[in-house]
Short mmCIF file of C-alpha atoms and ligand atoms in Angstrom, two decimals:
data_model
loop_
_atom_site.label_atom_id
_atom_site.label_comp_id
_atom_site.label_asym_id
_atom_site.label_seq_id
_atom_site.Cartn_x
_atom_site.Cartn_y
_atom_site.Cartn_z
CA MET B 1 -14.08 10.14 4.20
CA ASP B 2 -14.67 8.74 0.76
CA HIS B 3 -16.85 9.06 -2.36
CA PHE B 4 -18.81 5.61 -2.46
CA GLN B 5 -22.43 6.82 -1.08
CA ILE B 6 -25.91 5.49 -1.66
CA ILE B 7 -27.75 7.69 -4.12
CA ASP B 8 -31.34 6.90 -4.60
CA GLY B 9 -31.10 3.41 -3.38
CA GLU B 10 -27.93 2.54 -5.22
CA LEU B 11 -24.28 2.71 -4.12
CA HIS B 12 -22.32 4.91 -6.32
CA ALA B 13 -18.74 5.73 -6.97
CA GLU B 14 -18.85 9.35 -6.94
CA ARG B 15 -21.79 10.11 -9.53
CA VAL B 16 -21.42 6.47 -11.49
CA PRO B 17 -23.86 3.71 -10.18
CA LEU B 18 -21.40 0.58 -9.56
CA SER B 19 -24.13 -1.33 -11.50
CA ARG B 20 -23.24 0.38 -14.57
CA ILE B 21 -19.62 -0.47 -14.11
CA ALA B 22 -20.45 -3.94 -13.60
CA ALA B 23 -22.62 -4.00 -16.59
CA GLU B 24 -19.96 -2.61 -18.87
CA ILE B 25 -16.96 -4.06 -17.61
CA GLY B 26 -18.23 -7.22 -15.54
CA THR B 27 -17.35 -8.21 -12.43
CA PRO B 28 -15.18 -8.78 -10.02
CA VAL B 29 -13.34 -5.16 -10.57
CA TYR B 30 -11.72 -2.65 -8.58
CA VAL B 31 -13.15 0.54 -8.56
CA TYR B 32 -11.37 3.90 -7.50
CA SER B 33 -12.54 7.09 -6.82
CA ARG B 34 -10.23 10.06 -8.08
CA ALA B 35 -11.88 12.67 -5.61
CA THR B 36 -11.23 10.22 -2.67
CA LEU B 37 -7.59 9.82 -3.90
CA GLU B 38 -7.07 13.57 -4.14
CA ARG B 39 -8.74 14.42 -0.81
CA HIS B 40 -6.33 12.02 1.03
CA ALA B 41 -3.50 13.38 -0.78
CA ARG B 42 -4.54 16.97 0.18
CA VAL B 43 -5.23 16.01 3.93
CA PHE B 44 -2.33 14.32 4.19
CA ASN B 45 -0.14 17.31 2.92
CA GLU B 46 -2.22 20.00 5.27
CA ALA B 47 -1.56 17.87 8.19
CA LEU B 48 2.26 18.53 7.45
CA SER B 49 2.10 22.34 6.71
CA ALA B 50 3.55 23.17 10.00
CA LEU B 51 7.00 21.38 8.74
CA PRO B 52 8.95 23.69 6.89
CA LYS B 53 11.36 21.32 4.97
CA LYS B 54 9.51 18.06 3.84
CA HIS B 55 8.90 15.47 0.86
CA VAL B 56 6.29 12.80 0.49
CA ALA B 57 6.65 9.70 -1.52
CA PHE B 58 3.82 7.77 -1.98
CA ALA B 59 4.37 4.10 -1.38
CA ILE B 60 3.77 2.37 -4.78
CA LYS B 61 3.41 -0.93 -3.25
CA ALA B 62 0.08 0.02 -2.07
CA ASN B 63 -1.53 0.56 -5.48
CA PRO B 64 0.68 0.84 -8.65
CA ASN B 65 -1.76 1.45 -10.88
CA LEU B 66 -0.18 4.07 -13.22
CA ALA B 67 -3.51 6.07 -13.22
CA VAL B 68 -3.47 6.32 -9.35
CA LEU B 69 0.49 7.14 -9.83
CA ARG B 70 -0.59 10.09 -12.14
CA VAL B 71 -3.16 11.20 -9.44
CA MET B 72 -0.36 11.41 -6.97
CA GLN B 73 1.85 12.96 -9.49
CA ARG B 74 -0.19 15.90 -9.90
CA GLU B 75 -0.73 15.90 -6.11
CA GLY B 76 2.95 16.78 -6.00
CA PHE B 77 3.85 13.24 -4.40
CA GLY B 78 6.94 11.57 -5.18
CA ALA B 79 7.41 7.59 -4.80
CA ASP B 80 8.72 5.19 -2.48
CA VAL B 81 9.77 2.22 -4.78
CA VAL B 82 10.80 -1.31 -3.73
CA SER B 83 11.82 -2.58 -6.86
CA GLY B 84 12.95 -1.88 -10.40
CA GLY B 85 9.37 -2.62 -11.54
CA GLU B 86 8.07 -0.08 -9.18
CA LEU B 87 10.78 2.54 -10.44
CA ALA B 88 9.77 2.06 -13.87
CA ARG B 89 6.26 2.81 -12.96
CA ALA B 90 7.05 6.14 -11.04
CA LEU B 91 8.83 7.33 -14.19
CA ALA B 92 6.23 6.16 -16.40
CA ALA B 93 3.89 8.21 -14.18
CA GLY B 94 5.88 11.48 -14.69
CA MET B 95 7.43 11.65 -11.19
CA PRO B 96 10.88 13.16 -11.40
CA GLY B 97 13.65 10.77 -10.50
CA GLN B 98 14.56 13.30 -7.85
CA ASP B 99 11.34 12.53 -6.05
CA ILE B 100 11.83 8.81 -5.98
CA VAL B 101 13.36 7.03 -2.91
CA PHE B 102 14.37 3.36 -3.47
CA SER B 103 13.42 0.86 -0.18
CA GLY B 104 13.85 -2.96 0.24
CA VAL B 105 16.31 -5.24 1.50
CA GLY B 106 17.17 -7.19 -1.87
CA LYS B 107 17.95 -4.61 -4.23
CA LEU B 108 19.81 -6.00 -7.08
CA GLU B 109 22.74 -4.70 -9.02
CA ARG B 110 20.90 -4.05 -12.03
CA GLU B 111 17.91 -2.01 -9.80
CA MET B 112 20.69 0.07 -8.37
CA VAL B 113 21.79 0.90 -12.06
CA GLN B 114 18.58 1.62 -12.68
CA GLY B 115 18.13 3.99 -9.89
CA LEU B 116 21.38 5.55 -10.55
CA ASP B 117 20.42 6.03 -14.39
CA ALA B 118 17.16 7.55 -13.29
CA GLY B 119 18.81 10.03 -10.78
CA ILE B 120 16.55 9.17 -8.12
CA GLY B 121 16.52 11.21 -4.79
CA GLN B 122 17.60 8.63 -2.45
CA PHE B 123 18.55 5.13 -1.58
CA ASN B 124 17.44 3.71 1.64
CA ILE B 125 20.42 1.18 2.40
CA GLU B 126 18.94 -1.68 4.63
CA SER B 127 22.29 -3.17 5.45
CA GLU B 128 25.98 -2.35 5.55
CA GLU B 129 26.57 -5.24 2.77
CA GLU B 130 24.08 -3.20 0.53
CA GLY B 131 25.62 0.04 1.11
CA ILE B 132 29.24 -1.33 0.11
CA GLU B 133 27.54 -2.82 -2.81
CA LEU B 134 25.93 0.32 -4.24
CA ALA B 135 29.28 2.11 -3.23
CA ALA B 136 31.16 -0.01 -5.78
CA VAL B 137 28.08 0.20 -8.12
CA ALA B 138 28.08 3.97 -8.01
CA ALA B 139 31.97 4.82 -8.03
CA ALA B 140 32.37 2.47 -11.22
CA ARG B 141 30.04 4.84 -12.97
CA GLY B 142 31.75 8.10 -11.36
CA GLN B 143 28.85 8.40 -9.57
CA ARG B 144 27.69 9.20 -5.83
CA ALA B 145 24.66 7.74 -4.84
CA ALA B 146 22.58 9.94 -2.29
CA CYS B 147 21.68 7.66 0.47
CA ALA B 148 19.67 7.25 3.92
CA LEU B 149 20.61 4.68 6.35
CA ARG B 150 17.36 2.81 7.23
CA VAL B 151 17.70 1.70 10.96
CA ASN B 152 15.51 -1.09 12.77
CA PRO B 153 14.67 0.86 16.06
CA ASP B 154 13.20 -2.52 17.69
CA VAL B 155 9.65 -0.90 18.54
CA ASP B 156 6.62 -2.95 18.81
CA ALA B 157 4.44 -1.41 16.06
CA ARG B 158 1.24 -3.34 17.83
CA THR B 159 0.16 -4.29 14.37
CA HIS B 160 -0.43 -7.74 12.45
CA GLU B 161 2.96 -9.80 12.83
CA LYS B 162 3.14 -9.92 9.11
CA ILE B 163 3.29 -6.43 8.50
CA SER B 164 5.03 -5.43 11.53
CA THR B 165 8.98 -4.29 10.53
CA GLY B 166 10.33 -2.34 13.04
CA LYS B 167 11.32 -5.30 15.50
CA ALA B 168 14.87 -6.61 16.00
CA GLU B 169 13.56 -9.88 14.42
CA ASN B 170 12.21 -8.28 11.21
CA LYS B 171 14.66 -8.36 8.30
CA PHE B 172 14.38 -4.41 7.75
CA GLY B 173 17.05 -1.96 8.44
CA VAL B 174 20.38 -2.05 10.52
CA PRO B 175 19.97 -2.22 14.33
CA ILE B 176 19.83 0.93 15.83
CA ASP B 177 22.60 0.46 18.27
CA ARG B 178 25.18 -0.25 15.56
CA ALA B 179 23.69 2.48 13.10
CA ALA B 180 26.30 5.13 13.70
CA GLY B 181 29.24 2.98 13.11
CA ILE B 182 27.69 1.78 10.20
CA TYR B 183 26.79 5.42 8.64
CA ALA B 184 29.99 6.54 9.43
CA ARG B 185 31.98 3.37 7.55
CA LEU B 186 29.75 3.90 4.52
CA ALA B 187 30.18 7.86 4.61
CA GLY B 188 33.86 7.15 3.83
CA LEU B 189 33.09 5.46 0.70
CA PRO B 190 33.60 7.25 -2.37
CA GLY B 191 30.55 6.01 -4.38
CA LEU B 192 28.09 7.35 -1.27
CA ASP B 193 26.71 10.58 -0.39
CA MET B 194 25.25 9.69 3.17
CA ARG B 195 22.68 12.38 3.98
CA GLY B 196 20.33 10.74 6.11
CA VAL B 197 18.40 8.17 8.49
CA ALA B 198 15.37 6.17 7.63
CA VAL B 199 12.84 4.06 9.71
CA HIS B 200 9.75 2.49 8.78
CA ILE B 201 8.31 0.29 11.48
CA GLY B 202 5.19 -1.16 10.09
CA SER B 203 2.00 -0.95 8.34
CA GLN B 204 -2.10 -0.45 9.64
CA LEU B 205 -0.77 1.11 12.96
CA GLN B 206 -3.49 2.18 15.16
CA HIS B 207 -1.43 3.65 17.48
CA LEU B 208 1.03 6.84 17.50
CA GLN B 209 2.80 5.93 20.48
CA PRO B 210 5.10 3.02 18.79
CA LEU B 211 5.73 5.62 15.87
CA GLU B 212 6.62 8.33 18.29
CA ASP B 213 9.02 5.80 20.21
CA ALA B 214 10.93 5.03 16.95
CA PHE B 215 11.15 8.87 15.88
CA ILE B 216 12.59 9.52 19.67
CA LYS B 217 15.14 7.10 19.09
CA LEU B 218 15.81 8.29 15.33
CA GLY B 219 16.31 11.86 16.74
CA ALA B 220 19.02 10.55 19.16
CA LEU B 221 20.82 8.78 16.80
CA ILE B 222 20.69 12.18 14.41
CA ALA B 223 22.45 13.88 17.25
CA GLU B 224 24.71 11.21 17.89
CA LEU B 225 25.71 11.20 14.37
CA ARG B 226 26.23 14.85 14.18
CA ALA B 227 28.36 14.91 17.31
CA GLY B 228 30.56 12.48 15.63
CA GLY B 229 31.08 14.75 12.79
CA GLN B 230 28.19 13.09 10.00
CA THR B 231 26.26 15.11 8.24
CA VAL B 232 22.49 14.63 8.24
CA THR B 233 20.07 16.59 6.22
CA HIS B 234 17.31 14.37 5.60
CA ALA B 235 15.24 11.89 7.77
CA ASP B 236 12.51 9.53 6.35
CA LEU B 237 9.70 8.66 8.79
CA GLY B 238 8.48 6.12 6.46
CA GLY B 239 4.49 5.00 6.31
CA GLY B 240 2.24 2.89 8.24
CA LEU B 241 -0.60 5.12 9.22
CA GLY B 242 -3.90 2.70 9.58
CA VAL B 243 -7.25 2.96 8.16
CA THR B 244 -10.66 1.97 9.32
CA TYR B 245 -11.58 -1.41 7.83
CA LYS B 246 -14.64 -2.02 9.92
CA ALA B 247 -17.20 0.62 10.73
CA GLY B 248 -16.62 2.12 14.08
CA GLU B 249 -12.92 1.31 14.44
CA VAL B 250 -10.93 4.85 15.25
CA TYR B 251 -7.43 5.30 14.12
CA PRO B 252 -5.24 8.37 14.25
CA THR B 253 -5.82 10.97 11.77
CA PRO B 254 -3.36 12.51 9.67
CA ALA B 255 -3.46 15.54 11.48
CA GLU B 256 -2.88 13.96 15.04
CA TYR B 257 0.06 12.21 13.31
CA GLY B 258 1.28 15.48 11.85
CA ALA B 259 1.17 17.35 15.36
CA MET B 260 3.15 14.34 16.79
CA VAL B 261 5.78 14.61 13.86
CA ALA B 262 6.22 18.62 14.55
CA ARG B 263 6.54 17.80 18.24
CA ILE B 264 9.09 15.00 18.24
CA CYS B 265 10.92 15.96 14.92
CA GLY B 266 10.40 19.60 14.27
CA SER B 267 13.46 20.92 15.45
CA TRP B 268 15.83 18.27 13.72
CA ASP B 269 16.73 20.67 11.09
CA VAL B 270 16.31 18.08 8.45
CA THR B 271 14.35 17.41 5.37
CA LEU B 272 11.09 15.48 6.87
CA MET B 273 10.42 12.78 4.21
CA PHE B 274 7.25 10.55 4.60
CA GLU B 275 6.13 7.46 2.58
CA PRO B 276 2.54 6.90 3.13
CA GLY B 277 0.71 4.29 1.34
CA ARG B 278 -2.46 2.85 2.83
CA VAL B 279 -3.73 5.81 4.18
CA ILE B 280 -3.68 7.50 0.96
CA VAL B 281 -5.58 4.97 -1.32
CA GLY B 282 -7.26 2.38 0.94
CA ASN B 283 -10.37 3.82 1.45
CA ALA B 284 -9.97 5.16 -2.22
CA GLY B 285 -11.25 1.85 -3.68
CA VAL B 286 -13.73 -1.07 -3.34
CA LEU B 287 -13.91 -4.58 -5.04
CA LEU B 288 -16.89 -4.80 -6.71
CA THR B 289 -18.13 -8.33 -6.91
CA ARG B 290 -21.34 -10.44 -7.92
CA ALA B 291 -23.04 -13.18 -5.68
CA ILE B 292 -22.82 -16.24 -8.01
CA ARG B 293 -25.21 -18.20 -5.31
CA VAL B 294 -26.33 -18.61 -2.03
CA LYS B 295 -25.71 -21.95 -0.66
CA ARG B 296 -27.47 -23.76 2.27
CA SER B 297 -24.91 -25.19 4.73
CA SER B 298 -25.26 -27.54 7.26
CA ASN B 299 -25.83 -25.19 10.24
CA ASN B 300 -28.08 -22.95 8.46
CA THR B 301 -25.78 -20.14 8.04
CA PRO B 302 -25.62 -19.80 4.29
CA PHE B 303 -22.78 -19.54 2.15
CA VAL B 304 -22.83 -16.43 -0.02
CA ILE B 305 -20.23 -17.42 -3.05
CA VAL B 306 -19.15 -14.19 -4.69
CA ASP B 307 -17.20 -13.95 -8.03
CA ALA B 308 -14.31 -12.19 -6.20
CA ALA B 309 -11.67 -14.41 -4.70
CA MET B 310 -8.70 -14.77 -2.48
CA ASN B 311 -6.45 -14.48 -5.47
CA ASP B 312 -8.12 -10.96 -6.19
CA LEU B 313 -8.24 -9.86 -2.63
CA ALA B 314 -5.72 -11.38 -0.61
CA ARG B 315 -5.61 -9.60 2.36
CA PRO B 316 -8.37 -11.81 4.10
CA ALA B 317 -6.69 -14.93 3.43
CA MET B 318 -3.32 -13.77 4.21
CA TYR B 319 -3.95 -11.79 7.31
CA GLY B 320 -7.12 -12.53 8.11
CA ALA B 321 -8.40 -9.10 7.36
CA TRP B 322 -11.68 -7.55 7.93
CA HIS B 323 -13.30 -5.85 4.76
CA ASP B 324 -16.98 -4.51 5.37
CA PHE B 325 -19.18 -6.11 2.79
CA GLU B 326 -22.41 -4.17 1.28
CA ALA B 327 -25.28 -4.66 -1.24
CA VAL B 328 -24.97 -2.28 -3.89
CA LYS B 329 -28.69 -2.21 -3.93
CA PRO B 330 -29.42 -2.69 -0.17
CA THR B 331 -32.90 -3.47 0.42
CA GLY B 332 -32.94 -3.12 4.21
CA GLN B 333 -33.39 -6.64 4.69
CA ARG B 334 -30.15 -8.02 6.65
CA MET B 335 -29.07 -11.96 6.96
CA THR B 336 -26.29 -13.82 8.70
CA ALA B 337 -23.91 -15.57 5.98
CA HIS B 338 -20.44 -16.85 5.27
CA ILE B 339 -18.82 -14.69 2.45
CA VAL B 340 -16.61 -17.02 0.05
CA GLY B 341 -15.14 -16.66 -3.32
CA PRO B 342 -15.00 -19.87 -5.75
CA ILE B 343 -11.37 -20.69 -5.04
CA CYS B 344 -10.64 -24.38 -4.04
CA GLU B 345 -9.44 -23.46 -0.45
CA THR B 346 -11.35 -23.03 2.78
CA GLY B 347 -8.97 -20.13 3.16
CA ASP B 348 -10.58 -18.52 0.35
CA THR B 349 -13.15 -17.09 2.70
CA PHE B 350 -14.08 -13.39 3.14
CA ALA B 351 -16.09 -13.48 6.50
CA MET B 352 -17.69 -15.92 8.76
CA ASP B 353 -20.97 -15.65 10.33
CA ARG B 354 -20.91 -11.79 9.15
CA GLU B 355 -24.22 -9.89 9.30
CA ILE B 356 -24.65 -8.56 5.98
CA ASP B 357 -27.41 -6.68 3.60
CA ALA B 358 -29.56 -9.78 2.54
CA LEU B 359 -28.33 -11.08 -1.07
CA VAL B 360 -29.78 -13.30 -3.54
CA ALA B 361 -27.81 -14.86 -6.56
CA GLY B 362 -26.80 -12.14 -9.14
CA ASP B 363 -26.81 -8.97 -6.66
CA LEU B 364 -23.91 -6.84 -6.77
CA ALA B 365 -21.93 -6.05 -3.70
CA VAL B 366 -18.44 -4.44 -2.57
CA PHE B 367 -15.75 -4.84 -0.24
CA ARG B 368 -14.82 -1.67 1.00
CA THR B 369 -11.62 -0.06 1.66
CA ALA B 370 -9.76 -2.27 -1.25
CA GLY B 371 -7.56 0.37 -2.70
CA ALA B 372 -4.32 -0.72 -0.93
CA TYR B 373 -2.80 -3.90 -1.25
CA GLY B 374 -5.64 -5.15 -3.06
CA ALA B 375 -5.41 -5.50 -6.94
CA THR B 376 -1.48 -5.21 -6.34
CA MET B 377 -1.38 -8.43 -4.23
CA ALA B 378 -3.74 -10.40 -6.99
CA SER B 379 -2.35 -13.61 -8.33
CA SER B 380 -3.60 -15.83 -11.25
CA TYR B 381 -4.36 -18.95 -8.76
CA ASN B 382 -7.11 -21.29 -10.00
CA SER B 383 -6.10 -20.04 -13.34
CA ARG B 384 -8.74 -17.26 -12.89
CA GLY B 385 -6.72 -14.43 -14.39
CA PHE B 386 -6.30 -10.80 -13.26
CA VAL B 387 -9.21 -8.93 -12.36
CA ALA B 388 -9.96 -5.07 -13.89
CA GLU B 389 -9.50 -1.83 -12.26
CA VAL B 390 -11.68 1.21 -13.03
CA MET B 391 -11.12 4.86 -12.06
CA VAL B 392 -14.19 7.21 -11.53
CA ASP B 393 -13.99 10.86 -12.01
CA GLY B 394 -17.22 12.69 -11.46
CA ASP B 395 -19.80 11.11 -13.97
CA GLN B 396 -17.30 9.50 -15.98
CA PHE B 397 -15.06 6.32 -15.65
CA ALA B 398 -12.35 4.35 -17.43
CA VAL B 399 -10.64 1.36 -17.43
CA VAL B 400 -7.32 1.96 -16.06
CA ALA B 401 -6.33 -1.69 -16.19
CA ASP B 402 -7.61 -4.44 -18.29
CA ARG B 403 -8.92 -7.62 -17.14
CA ILE B 404 -5.94 -10.04 -17.95
CA LEU B 405 -7.72 -13.33 -18.95
CA PRO B 406 -6.37 -16.92 -18.30
CA GLU B 407 -5.81 -17.19 -21.88
CA ALA B 408 -3.18 -14.44 -21.59
CA ILE B 409 -1.20 -16.10 -18.94
CA THR B 410 -1.18 -19.58 -20.68
CA SER B 411 0.16 -17.94 -23.89
CA ALA B 412 3.36 -17.37 -21.92
CA GLU B 413 3.61 -20.54 -21.16
CA ARG B 414 5.42 -23.50 -23.21
CA VAL B 415 5.86 -27.26 -23.36
CA PRO B 416 9.03 -28.09 -24.40
CA ALA B 417 9.81 -30.59 -27.48
CA TRP B 418 11.02 -33.24 -25.20
CA LEU B 419 7.72 -33.73 -23.73
CA ASP B 420 5.92 -34.24 -27.06
C1 PLP P 1 4.94 -0.18 2.85
C2 PLP P 1 6.01 0.50 3.23
C3 PLP P 1 5.27 1.90 3.28
C4 PLP P 1 4.05 2.40 3.33
O1 PLP P 1 3.42 1.46 4.28
P1 PLP P 1 1.74 1.98 4.41
O2 PLP P 1 1.38 1.31 5.88
O3 PLP P 1 0.98 1.73 3.33
O4 PLP P 1 1.82 3.65 4.74
C5 PLP P 1 6.22 2.64 3.56
N1 PLP P 1 7.45 2.89 3.52
C6 PLP P 1 8.19 1.25 3.22
C7 PLP P 1 9.64 1.11 3.29
C8 PLP P 1 7.40 0.39 2.91
O5 PLP P 1 7.84 -0.84 3.02
#
């Protein structure tokens, strides 16, 4: 459920007509709904209400905007971060260090130091080599880093290959059959406090079964570790729940997920940790765009050329992803069209042969479900700058990220004297 609805013939974000945002801020622009963000956070929390000890860390990479993070912080969420930049954002949004989990295969020494300085709650270690390095960094500072070992359970998440993370050939985690030995060796290092295990098998998952398979393997590992005398007080189950991009598709609900987790993991006697990203923010945002012109093609299907492009919303070009596309003021007329951006790449295509609301040049439209992995994946390709972001709250809205103009990007560039 979201708060982007037609009211009096026009698509609104909560009670704000999208044409008002376009008029005041320009297009393309990402628009987020505070009420939708809050609703999704609460639904997720409710789904876990049967679990006695839990911690929810919003996966910042899905949408790192500071205002979005502040909403999450107010809902009691911590953060799952994968870089020093994300760690700084979580802290800037007011999230306590203790509520922050640091994941990622390539943590730098300075990022480890940054995490230790911030007193973060947990490092998710992705290799024995990384654990040894972190131990040395922490010990040199007289600290012990609280850690979980991320394991690769070798399950097929049945999602897009580029966002599958739990197969043996993926770079994430340590092979689960070697995890007990690695855990024991790391637990012997003075700089580490090995307290748990972690798993995250992929994103945009449409089925609970792969998650259940991974959790069963994780439960067996916990038992094995304890039998070997290790302490395990935390189990991080990652994120991954999919959302509906195409009207009619069915995804597991947070409640179904929560029930499965309670069934499989409820007796582990650990604090269960969660790292949801997409399921919280995906449907809470749209990318508002304007049709620049409608161009005839050689085979009668017109190209609707919009002012948003693959640099603003990369998912269609990167993953072949579908985003529903709707006119802001639908007339009831329909057309079949290709939806493309202005960038000089054939990959800058949002949809081919799509039946959409009829549009003419100047009309506004939205790509739905753009709140996750949208603005955060933007680039400035074709020197287009970075798109603005707006958050709506009831009948008010605010710019939560300024548009970054091409000139601002050029101003960071230098021509060396020896080229003069
Ligand atoms: C990306 C990521 C998540 C969030 O994934 P979603 O599919 O957005 O829920 C959680 N944990 C880790 C380690 C990740 O890399």
